[in-house]
Short mmCIF file of C-alpha atoms in Angstrom, two decimals:
data_model
loop_
_atom_site.label_atom_id
_atom_site.label_comp_id
_atom_site.label_asym_id
_atom_site.label_seq_id
_atom_site.Cartn_x
_atom_site.Cartn_y
_atom_site.Cartn_z
CA MET A 1499 36.45 75.33 39.62
CA ILE A 1500 32.89 76.06 38.73
CA ARG A 1501 33.28 75.78 35.09
CA LYS A 1502 34.73 72.20 35.45
CA LEU A 1503 31.86 71.13 38.06
CA ILE A 1504 29.19 72.40 35.20
CA ARG A 1505 30.83 70.60 32.39
CA LYS A 1506 31.03 67.35 34.64
CA VAL A 1507 27.32 67.89 35.71
CA LEU A 1508 26.49 68.26 31.84
CA GLU A 1509 28.72 65.65 30.84
CA LEU A 1510 30.68 67.90 28.56
CA PRO A 1511 34.01 66.90 27.33
CA MET A 1512 36.96 68.11 29.43
CA GLY A 1513 39.68 68.45 27.02
CA LYS A 1514 42.44 71.00 26.70
CA ARG A 1515 40.39 72.86 24.40
CA ARG A 1516 37.81 73.83 26.97
CA GLY A 1517 35.02 73.52 24.91
CA LYS A 1518 36.47 75.16 21.70
CA PRO A 1519 35.80 73.01 18.52
CA ARG A 1520 38.09 72.06 15.69
CA VAL A 1521 37.47 74.15 12.53
CA TYR A 1522 37.79 72.45 9.15
CA PRO A 1523 38.55 74.76 6.32
CA LEU A 1524 37.12 73.79 2.79
CA PRO A 1525 40.36 72.09 1.50
CA GLN A 1526 40.26 69.60 4.55
CA HIS A 1527 36.54 68.72 4.07
CA GLY A 1528 35.66 69.25 0.31
CA VAL A 1529 32.11 70.32 0.74
CA ARG A 1530 31.14 73.36 -1.02
CA ARG A 1531 28.36 75.52 -0.49
CA ASP A 1532 26.65 74.75 -3.83
CA GLN A 1533 26.30 71.13 -2.63
CA LEU A 1534 23.54 72.45 -0.56
CA SER A 1535 19.86 72.49 -1.84
CA SER A 1536 18.82 76.30 -2.79
CA ALA A 1537 16.41 76.24 0.06
CA ALA A 1538 19.09 75.20 2.74
CA LEU A 1539 21.09 77.84 1.35
CA ARG A 1540 18.55 80.73 1.54
CA VAL A 1541 17.33 79.72 4.95
CA THR A 1542 20.71 79.92 6.28
CA SER A 1543 21.63 83.40 4.44
CA ARG A 1544 18.51 84.88 5.57
CA LEU A 1545 19.19 83.91 9.23
CA GLN A 1546 22.85 85.26 9.07
CA GLU A 1547 21.49 88.38 7.30
CA ALA A 1548 19.20 89.01 10.45
CA GLY A 1549 21.90 88.77 12.70
CA TYR A 1550 21.72 84.94 13.85
CA SER A 1551 24.15 82.34 13.83
CA ALA A 1552 22.72 79.67 11.22
CA PHE A 1553 24.36 75.98 10.17
CA VAL A 1554 23.47 73.09 8.06
CA VAL A 1555 23.93 70.43 10.92
CA GLY A 1556 23.53 66.55 11.22
CA GLY A 1557 22.96 63.92 8.69
CA ALA A 1558 23.36 66.30 5.66
CA VAL A 1559 26.81 67.14 6.41
CA ARG A 1560 27.56 63.68 7.25
CA ASP A 1561 26.28 62.64 3.95
CA LEU A 1562 27.97 65.07 2.19
CA MET A 1563 31.26 64.47 3.52
CA LEU A 1564 30.69 60.83 2.47
CA GLY A 1565 30.08 61.82 -0.89
CA VAL A 1566 26.31 60.99 -0.60
CA SER A 1567 23.55 63.55 -1.69
CA PRO A 1568 21.43 64.08 1.23
CA LYS A 1569 17.80 63.49 1.36
CA ASP A 1570 17.12 66.69 3.49
CA PHE A 1571 18.86 69.41 5.01
CA ASP A 1572 18.46 70.64 8.53
CA VAL A 1573 19.26 74.10 9.99
CA ALA A 1574 20.51 74.92 13.59
CA THR A 1575 20.24 78.29 14.90
CA ASN A 1576 20.55 80.62 17.99
CA ALA A 1577 17.26 82.26 17.07
CA THR A 1578 14.37 81.18 18.95
CA PRO A 1579 11.31 79.54 17.15
CA GLU A 1580 9.15 82.41 17.03
CA GLN A 1581 12.15 84.50 15.82
CA VAL A 1582 12.38 82.16 12.91
CA HIS A 1583 8.81 81.73 12.13
CA HIS A 1584 8.67 85.74 12.04
CA LEU A 1585 11.61 85.81 9.47
CA PHE A 1586 9.80 83.17 6.91
CA ARG A 1587 6.19 83.89 6.00
CA ARG A 1588 5.71 80.44 4.82
CA SER A 1589 6.83 78.44 8.05
CA ARG A 1590 5.02 77.02 11.02
CA ILE A 1591 5.94 76.01 14.43
CA ILE A 1592 5.58 72.30 15.48
CA GLY A 1593 6.26 69.94 18.42
CA ARG A 1594 5.68 69.88 22.18
CA ARG A 1595 8.46 67.85 23.51
CA PHE A 1596 10.87 70.23 21.58
CA ARG A 1597 9.72 72.96 19.32
CA ILE A 1598 11.03 73.39 15.74
CA VAL A 1599 10.01 75.43 12.75
CA HIS A 1600 9.53 74.05 9.40
CA VAL A 1601 10.22 76.44 6.61
CA MET A 1602 8.84 75.94 3.25
CA MET A 1603 10.66 76.85 0.27
CA GLY A 1604 9.10 75.63 -3.06
CA PRO A 1605 8.73 71.83 -3.04
CA GLU A 1606 11.33 71.68 -0.13
CA THR A 1607 10.62 71.95 3.81
CA ILE A 1608 13.67 72.67 5.99
CA GLU A 1609 13.48 71.80 9.42
CA VAL A 1610 15.02 74.95 11.61
CA THR A 1611 15.84 74.01 15.38
CA THR A 1612 17.22 76.48 18.05
CA PHE A 1613 20.31 75.15 19.83
CA ARG A 1614 19.41 73.02 22.70
CA GLY A 1615 20.49 73.65 26.08
CA GLY A 1616 22.47 71.05 28.19
CA SER A 1617 19.49 70.24 30.70
CA VAL A 1618 15.94 68.79 30.09
CA ASP A 1619 12.86 70.22 31.64
CA ASP A 1620 11.27 66.71 32.45
CA THR A 1621 12.12 63.01 32.80
CA ASN A 1622 10.27 59.84 33.76
CA GLU A 1623 11.31 57.35 36.28
CA THR A 1624 13.24 55.50 33.92
CA GLY A 1625 15.12 58.76 32.45
CA ARG A 1626 13.45 59.08 29.47
CA ILE A 1627 12.91 62.57 28.43
CA MET A 1628 9.38 63.62 28.64
CA ALA A 1629 9.70 67.32 27.88
CA ASP A 1630 12.76 69.28 26.22
CA ASN A 1631 12.22 72.99 25.29
CA SER A 1632 15.36 74.35 26.82
CA PHE A 1633 17.75 76.50 24.70
CA GLY A 1634 21.41 76.70 24.86
CA SER A 1635 24.68 77.35 22.92
CA GLN A 1636 26.04 75.49 19.77
CA GLU A 1637 28.46 73.68 22.05
CA GLU A 1638 25.68 72.56 24.21
CA ASP A 1639 23.70 71.46 21.09
CA ALA A 1640 26.57 69.34 19.77
CA HIS A 1641 26.70 67.81 23.08
CA ARG A 1642 22.91 66.88 23.05
CA ARG A 1643 23.01 65.28 19.57
CA ASP A 1644 23.40 61.57 19.42
CA PHE A 1645 26.48 60.42 17.51
CA THR A 1646 29.62 62.08 16.85
CA VAL A 1647 29.11 62.08 13.20
CA ASN A 1648 25.80 63.62 13.33
CA ALA A 1649 27.18 66.69 15.36
CA LEU A 1650 28.96 68.20 12.64
CA PHE A 1651 27.97 72.00 11.75
CA TYR A 1652 28.46 73.61 8.28
CA ASP A 1653 28.78 77.00 7.76
CA PRO A 1654 27.89 78.09 4.11
CA SER A 1655 29.10 81.51 4.53
CA ASN A 1656 32.96 80.51 4.96
CA GLU A 1657 32.59 76.91 3.84
CA THR A 1658 34.01 75.62 7.23
CA VAL A 1659 32.96 72.44 9.36
CA ILE A 1660 32.84 72.76 13.17
CA ASP A 1661 33.19 69.74 15.06
CA TYR A 1662 33.35 69.56 18.86
CA HIS A 1663 33.50 65.59 19.56
CA ASN A 1664 35.68 64.37 17.12
CA GLY A 1665 33.22 63.36 14.62
CA VAL A 1666 35.37 64.11 11.52
CA LYS A 1667 37.83 61.49 12.70
CA ASP A 1668 35.21 59.09 13.64
CA LEU A 1669 33.74 59.64 10.03
CA HIS A 1670 36.99 58.79 8.30
CA ALA A 1671 37.25 55.77 10.70
CA LYS A 1672 33.86 54.39 9.79
CA LYS A 1673 32.93 54.31 13.38
CA LEU A 1674 29.65 55.32 15.37
CA VAL A 1675 30.17 56.78 18.63
CA MET A 1676 27.57 57.91 21.19
CA ILE A 1677 28.31 61.32 22.63
CA GLY A 1678 28.05 61.39 26.54
CA GLN A 1679 27.40 58.10 28.57
CA PRO A 1680 25.65 55.61 25.91
CA ALA A 1681 23.76 53.91 29.06
CA ARG A 1682 22.39 57.36 30.11
CA ARG A 1683 21.55 58.38 26.44
CA TYR A 1684 19.52 55.05 25.72
CA GLN A 1685 17.65 55.89 28.92
CA GLU A 1686 17.00 59.28 28.00
CA ASP A 1687 15.48 58.13 24.56
CA PRO A 1688 15.52 54.56 23.69
CA VAL A 1689 14.99 54.93 20.18
CA ARG A 1690 18.67 56.02 19.84
CA MET A 1691 19.44 52.14 20.07
CA LEU A 1692 17.42 51.55 16.78
CA ARG A 1693 19.07 54.66 15.37
CA ALA A 1694 22.37 53.13 15.83
CA VAL A 1695 21.70 49.87 14.37
CA ARG A 1696 20.07 51.72 11.24
CA LEU A 1697 22.84 54.19 10.84
CA ALA A 1698 25.53 51.51 11.13
CA ALA A 1699 23.88 49.11 8.62
CA LYS A 1700 23.23 52.22 6.21
CA LEU A 1701 26.51 53.51 6.27
CA GLY A 1702 28.52 50.47 6.75
CA PHE A 1703 29.97 51.98 9.90
CA GLU A 1704 31.05 49.73 13.35
CA ILE A 1705 29.51 50.46 16.37
CA ASP A 1706 31.91 51.80 18.92
CA ASP A 1707 32.33 49.06 21.75
CA ASP A 1708 31.20 51.57 24.61
CA THR A 1709 28.35 52.47 22.33
CA LYS A 1710 27.27 49.01 21.64
CA LYS A 1711 27.70 47.37 25.18
CA PRO A 1712 24.77 48.75 26.68
CA ILE A 1713 22.31 48.26 24.10
CA ARG A 1714 21.31 44.55 24.73
CA ALA A 1715 20.63 45.19 28.59
CA HIS A 1716 18.66 48.28 27.49
CA ALA A 1717 16.56 46.87 24.88
CA HIS A 1718 13.51 46.37 27.31
CA LEU A 1719 12.97 50.18 27.32
CA LEU A 1720 11.82 50.16 23.59
CA LYS A 1721 8.77 48.07 25.08
CA LYS A 1722 7.56 50.96 26.92
CA GLU A 1723 7.80 53.09 23.71
CA PRO A 1724 4.21 54.03 21.92
CA ALA A 1725 3.29 51.47 19.30
CA ALA A 1726 2.79 54.20 16.72
CA ARG A 1727 6.45 55.63 17.19
CA LEU A 1728 8.29 52.14 17.12
CA PHE A 1729 6.23 51.30 13.90
CA ASP A 1730 7.53 54.79 12.30
CA GLU A 1731 11.18 53.77 13.28
CA MET A 1732 10.34 50.23 11.88
CA LEU A 1733 9.46 51.77 8.47
CA LYS A 1734 12.72 54.15 8.64
CA LEU A 1735 14.82 50.83 9.09
CA LEU A 1736 13.05 49.08 6.42
CA MET A 1737 13.12 52.34 4.08
CA SER A 1738 16.74 52.98 4.64
CA GLY A 1739 18.12 51.54 1.51
CA HIS A 1740 19.84 48.81 3.47
CA ALA A 1741 16.74 47.00 4.94
CA TYR A 1742 18.24 43.40 4.98
CA ALA A 1743 21.37 44.64 6.54
CA CYS A 1744 19.36 46.70 9.32
CA LEU A 1745 17.47 43.46 10.31
CA LYS A 1746 20.45 41.35 10.34
CA LYS A 1747 21.91 44.27 12.50
CA LEU A 1748 19.20 44.03 14.76
CA ARG A 1749 19.46 40.55 15.47
CA GLU A 1750 23.22 40.80 16.02
CA GLU A 1751 22.69 43.79 18.57
CA GLY A 1752 19.93 41.79 20.66
CA LEU A 1753 16.99 44.08 19.24
CA ALA A 1754 15.32 41.65 17.04
CA ARG A 1755 13.12 39.74 19.50
CA GLY A 1756 10.37 41.02 21.68
CA VAL A 1757 10.91 44.64 20.71
CA PHE A 1758 8.80 44.57 17.12
CA PRO A 1759 6.35 42.08 17.17
CA LEU A 1760 6.16 42.22 13.35
CA LEU A 1761 9.78 41.66 13.15
CA ASP A 1762 9.70 38.90 15.60
CA ALA A 1763 7.45 36.93 13.00
CA VAL A 1764 9.52 37.43 9.85
CA MET A 1765 13.15 36.91 11.83
CA ASP A 1766 13.61 33.15 13.07
CA ASP A 1767 16.02 32.65 15.94
CA LYS A 1768 18.35 30.66 13.87
CA GLY A 1769 19.09 33.40 11.58
CA GLY A 1770 18.40 31.27 8.47
CA ASP A 1771 18.26 33.02 5.09
CA ASP A 1772 14.56 33.66 3.92
CA ALA A 1773 14.82 34.18 0.18
CA PHE A 1774 11.53 35.71 -0.46
CA LEU A 1775 12.34 38.54 2.40
CA ARG A 1776 15.88 39.00 1.07
CA LEU A 1777 14.55 39.64 -2.59
CA SER A 1778 11.69 41.88 -1.81
CA LEU A 1779 13.95 44.17 0.82
CA GLU A 1780 16.66 44.08 -2.22
CA SER A 1781 13.87 45.20 -4.58
CA THR A 1782 12.92 48.00 -2.27
CA ASP A 1783 16.33 49.17 -1.61
CA ALA A 1784 16.90 49.02 -5.53
CA ARG A 1785 13.88 51.36 -5.79
CA LEU A 1786 14.61 53.72 -3.10
CA ARG A 1787 18.13 54.27 -4.90
CA ALA A 1788 16.41 54.94 -8.22
CA ASP A 1789 14.20 57.28 -6.43
CA LYS A 1790 10.99 55.65 -7.19
CA PRO A 1791 8.03 55.39 -5.08
CA ILE A 1792 7.74 52.68 -2.27
CA SER A 1793 4.24 51.12 -1.31
CA VAL A 1794 4.28 50.37 2.33
CA GLY A 1795 1.41 47.99 2.02
CA PHE A 1796 3.29 46.26 -0.44
CA LEU A 1797 6.52 46.33 1.59
CA LEU A 1798 4.57 44.97 4.85
CA ALA A 1799 2.99 42.35 2.58
CA THR A 1800 6.18 40.98 1.80
CA LEU A 1801 7.43 40.81 5.40
CA LEU A 1802 4.49 38.62 6.59
CA TRP A 1803 4.07 36.53 3.49
CA ARG A 1804 5.99 33.69 5.28
CA GLN A 1805 3.65 33.06 7.74
CA VAL A 1806 0.56 33.35 5.49
CA ASN A 1807 2.19 30.93 2.91
CA GLN A 1808 2.99 28.61 5.52
CA GLY A 1809 -0.35 28.42 6.63
CA TRP A 1810 -1.90 28.39 2.93
CA GLN A 1811 0.15 25.49 2.24
CA LYS A 1812 -0.52 23.37 5.15
CA ARG A 1813 -4.29 23.87 4.28
CA LEU A 1814 -3.62 23.04 0.89
CA ALA A 1815 -1.96 19.66 1.95
CA ALA A 1816 -4.93 18.82 3.71
CA GLY A 1817 -6.98 18.94 0.86
CA GLU A 1818 -8.85 22.53 1.05
CA LYS A 1819 -9.44 24.48 -1.91
CA SER A 1820 -6.91 27.05 -2.90
CA LEU A 1821 -8.73 30.36 -2.31
CA PRO A 1822 -10.69 29.40 0.87
CA ALA A 1823 -7.44 28.31 2.42
CA LEU A 1824 -5.67 31.32 1.65
CA LEU A 1825 -8.26 33.33 3.02
CA GLU A 1826 -8.05 31.18 6.22
CA ALA A 1827 -4.32 31.65 6.37
CA ILE A 1828 -4.57 35.30 5.94
CA SER A 1829 -7.46 35.81 8.70
CA GLU A 1830 -5.01 33.95 11.18
CA VAL A 1831 -2.05 36.09 10.42
CA GLU A 1832 -4.52 39.26 10.75
CA SER A 1833 -5.51 38.00 14.04
CA GLU A 1834 -2.15 38.40 15.21
CA GLN A 1835 -1.37 41.57 13.47
CA ASP A 1836 -4.73 43.07 15.49
CA ASN A 1837 -3.24 42.07 18.59
CA ASP A 1838 0.57 42.79 18.36
CA PHE A 1839 1.67 44.08 15.06
CA ALA A 1840 -0.11 47.75 15.19
CA ILE A 1841 -0.21 48.03 11.65
CA PRO A 1842 -2.48 50.95 10.74
CA ARG A 1843 -5.57 50.09 8.68
CA ARG A 1844 -4.79 52.12 5.38
CA PHE A 1845 -1.57 49.66 5.03
CA SER A 1846 -3.28 46.38 6.01
CA VAL A 1847 -6.06 46.49 3.69
CA THR A 1848 -3.64 46.93 0.80
CA MET A 1849 -1.64 43.71 2.21
CA ARG A 1850 -4.59 41.83 2.34
CA GLU A 1851 -5.81 42.64 -1.09
CA ILE A 1852 -2.34 41.54 -2.52
CA TRP A 1853 -2.45 38.51 -0.74
CA THR A 1854 -5.73 37.40 -1.75
CA LEU A 1855 -5.16 38.02 -5.39
CA GLN A 1856 -2.30 35.65 -5.20
CA ALA A 1857 -4.82 32.50 -5.77
CA ARG A 1858 -5.89 34.09 -8.93
CA PHE A 1859 -3.05 33.79 -11.05
CA ASP A 1860 -3.52 29.90 -11.53
CA SER A 1861 -6.91 30.71 -13.22
CA ARG A 1862 -5.98 31.50 -16.79
CA THR A 1863 -8.93 29.90 -18.80
CA GLY A 1864 -12.19 31.67 -19.73
CA ALA A 1865 -12.94 35.62 -19.27
CA ARG A 1866 -11.06 35.42 -15.50
CA PRO A 1867 -7.74 36.46 -17.12
CA TYR A 1868 -9.41 39.44 -18.58
CA ARG A 1869 -11.54 40.33 -15.45
CA PHE A 1870 -8.24 40.07 -13.32
CA LEU A 1871 -6.49 42.49 -15.33
CA GLU A 1872 -9.23 45.10 -14.39
CA GLN A 1873 -8.46 44.48 -10.77
CA PRO A 1874 -6.99 47.89 -9.22
CA ARG A 1875 -4.39 45.85 -7.38
CA PHE A 1876 -3.53 43.56 -9.92
CA ARG A 1877 -0.02 45.06 -11.10
CA ALA A 1878 0.84 45.00 -7.21
CA ALA A 1879 -0.28 41.35 -7.04
CA TYR A 1880 1.67 40.70 -10.12
CA ASP A 1881 4.64 42.34 -9.04
CA PHE A 1882 4.43 40.20 -5.71
CA MET A 1883 4.15 36.91 -7.74
CA ALA A 1884 7.02 37.67 -9.67
CA LEU A 1885 9.14 37.92 -6.29
CA ARG A 1886 7.66 34.57 -5.31
CA SER A 1887 8.97 33.31 -8.32
CA GLU A 1888 12.36 34.33 -7.97
CA ALA A 1889 12.19 32.81 -4.56
CA GLY A 1890 11.36 29.50 -6.25
CA GLU A 1891 7.67 29.52 -4.85
CA VAL A 1892 6.03 30.03 -8.21
CA PRO A 1893 7.06 28.59 -11.76
CA ALA A 1894 8.82 31.11 -13.91
CA GLU A 1895 6.55 29.97 -16.70
CA LEU A 1896 3.53 31.53 -14.72
CA VAL A 1897 5.20 34.72 -14.55
CA ARG A 1898 6.05 34.80 -18.34
CA TRP A 1899 2.36 33.99 -19.29
CA TRP A 1900 0.85 36.70 -17.13
CA GLU A 1901 3.72 39.43 -18.64
CA ALA A 1902 2.68 38.50 -22.00
CA PHE A 1903 -1.06 38.36 -21.35
CA GLN A 1904 -0.83 41.97 -20.19
CA ARG A 1905 1.01 43.21 -23.13
CA GLY A 1906 -0.66 40.97 -26.24
CA ASP A 1907 -3.38 41.94 -28.26
CA ALA A 1908 -6.70 40.20 -28.39
CA GLU A 1909 -5.65 37.58 -30.87
CA ASP A 1910 -2.39 36.86 -28.53
CA CYS A 1911 -4.62 36.66 -25.34
CA GLU A 1912 -7.06 34.20 -26.91
CA ARG A 1913 -3.79 32.27 -27.87
CA LEU A 1914 -2.42 32.27 -24.43
CA ILE A 1915 -5.53 31.27 -22.73
CA ALA A 1916 -5.80 28.13 -25.37
CA GLU A 1917 -2.32 27.27 -24.69
CA ALA A 1918 -3.03 27.35 -20.74
CA LYS A 1919 -5.94 25.49 -21.07
CA GLN A 1920 -3.96 22.64 -23.28
CA GLY A 1921 -1.46 22.73 -20.47
CA GLY A 1922 -3.71 21.81 -17.98
CA ALA A 1923 -4.26 25.10 -16.24
CA GLU A 1924 -6.96 25.67 -13.57
CA GLU A 1925 -10.46 26.10 -14.98
CA PRO A 1926 -13.36 27.97 -13.42
CA ALA A 1927 -15.95 25.75 -11.84
CA LYS A 1928 -18.71 25.34 -14.49
CA LYS A 1929 -22.18 26.56 -13.87
CA ARG A 1930 -25.23 24.10 -14.67
CA ARG A 1931 -27.75 25.99 -16.79
CA ARG A 1932 -31.26 24.63 -17.66
CA ARG A 1933 -32.45 24.97 -21.43
CA ARG A 1934 -35.22 23.88 -23.29
CA SER A 1935 -34.62 21.75 -26.37
CA ASN A 1936 -37.26 19.94 -28.49
CA GLY A 1937 -39.26 19.80 -25.32
CA ARG A 1938 -36.47 18.16 -22.95
CA ARG A 1939 -34.35 19.75 -20.46
CA LYS A 1940 -30.54 19.59 -21.02
CA THR A 1941 -27.46 21.16 -19.17
CA GLU A 1942 -24.57 22.64 -20.74
CA GLY A 1943 -21.31 23.73 -19.02
CA GLY A 1944 -20.68 27.41 -18.88
CA GLY A 1945 -17.43 28.57 -20.54
CA GLY A 1946 -15.66 31.23 -22.60
CA GLU A 1947 -16.98 34.76 -21.83
CA SER A 1948 -19.89 33.52 -19.35
CA ALA A 1949 -17.31 31.52 -17.14
CA GLU A 1950 -16.89 33.18 -13.84
#
């Protein structure tokens, strides 16, 4: 009776097995120990040799069962953070809300967590967990995780998968199911709503009806989260490898408006297709799949380009010159950014440089193209301009010209500049210089290498 009451208070599943998990042997899940990283295998082995329980857990197990290579491996154990830190010389304890240990092995860092208990130390008036350093059993730890597919434990010593919440079944059904009462779990940590959207879009899963239903009603809780944490979560969405799908899913689940001011700016209420945004996010996804580096500043520049471009084109139509018009449009968007978007300066500086350089691609005569190539952000600006061309904003001929100019020798470059001049490309404003000749003052237009 007492056990039943405890399970009800902790919201643990009631079932006939009384908390006993289902254990899947290797033939039923197909994940071999040699699919783990060497660091993850060494960490679990050393913990087990020291007499502790240790399992690879969470997204790594899920991804391996889906046939996807995990980006990282997390380990759960019954050893306390201090005990883990004592075992591994190259390790450090981090975190205040819940202490974890980062174990460094070569270039890889393994995150080791102690099994969490079934209660929390501190919550605020809305139910948000403020502190959470209670330790517990493996079953309690499984219950404290967010989704059933993320609550799977893999034991490398015998190659078994341990499942307390039918996560394997949900994995095969491609269904995302919250563990416990979804509304209460969202109150504990509102960011779980964003994770639900990100995982569903990334994995191609459907969100379970009971898990989905409270999201729209609890979306307002996200507004109380620190801006820095929301910015980090937004980057995870955008760098999930399925960025455009994530944005569409945010709109579908009622999380697109009022939560991320930056995303409010890029997603219209009608759900229309923004060709430039779609192409830029697809390009980001492709780079991630190819394991290429991603520039956050470049990514954010593509997100806000529609607002900058609209202001730029409006001013051009009113007769303003190209560069001043662009700078005014950028300043207008930046003023909104400072008030609402909470973009760190290290990214906003890159954004501004990429945007500002867009006005210089039309200047293809004199010495300007040569000086433009020397700009540190030229290649990023060129890639940005190429995306604009794919979206129909810029003539493809302009992209081809700059591509040829970058690759050409001195003779090729002079020929390209001559062709651009004949074709009516924008010429730099001529400076008037005074000269004395036969006692008379003459004016001569600056050109060639002296052109500004």
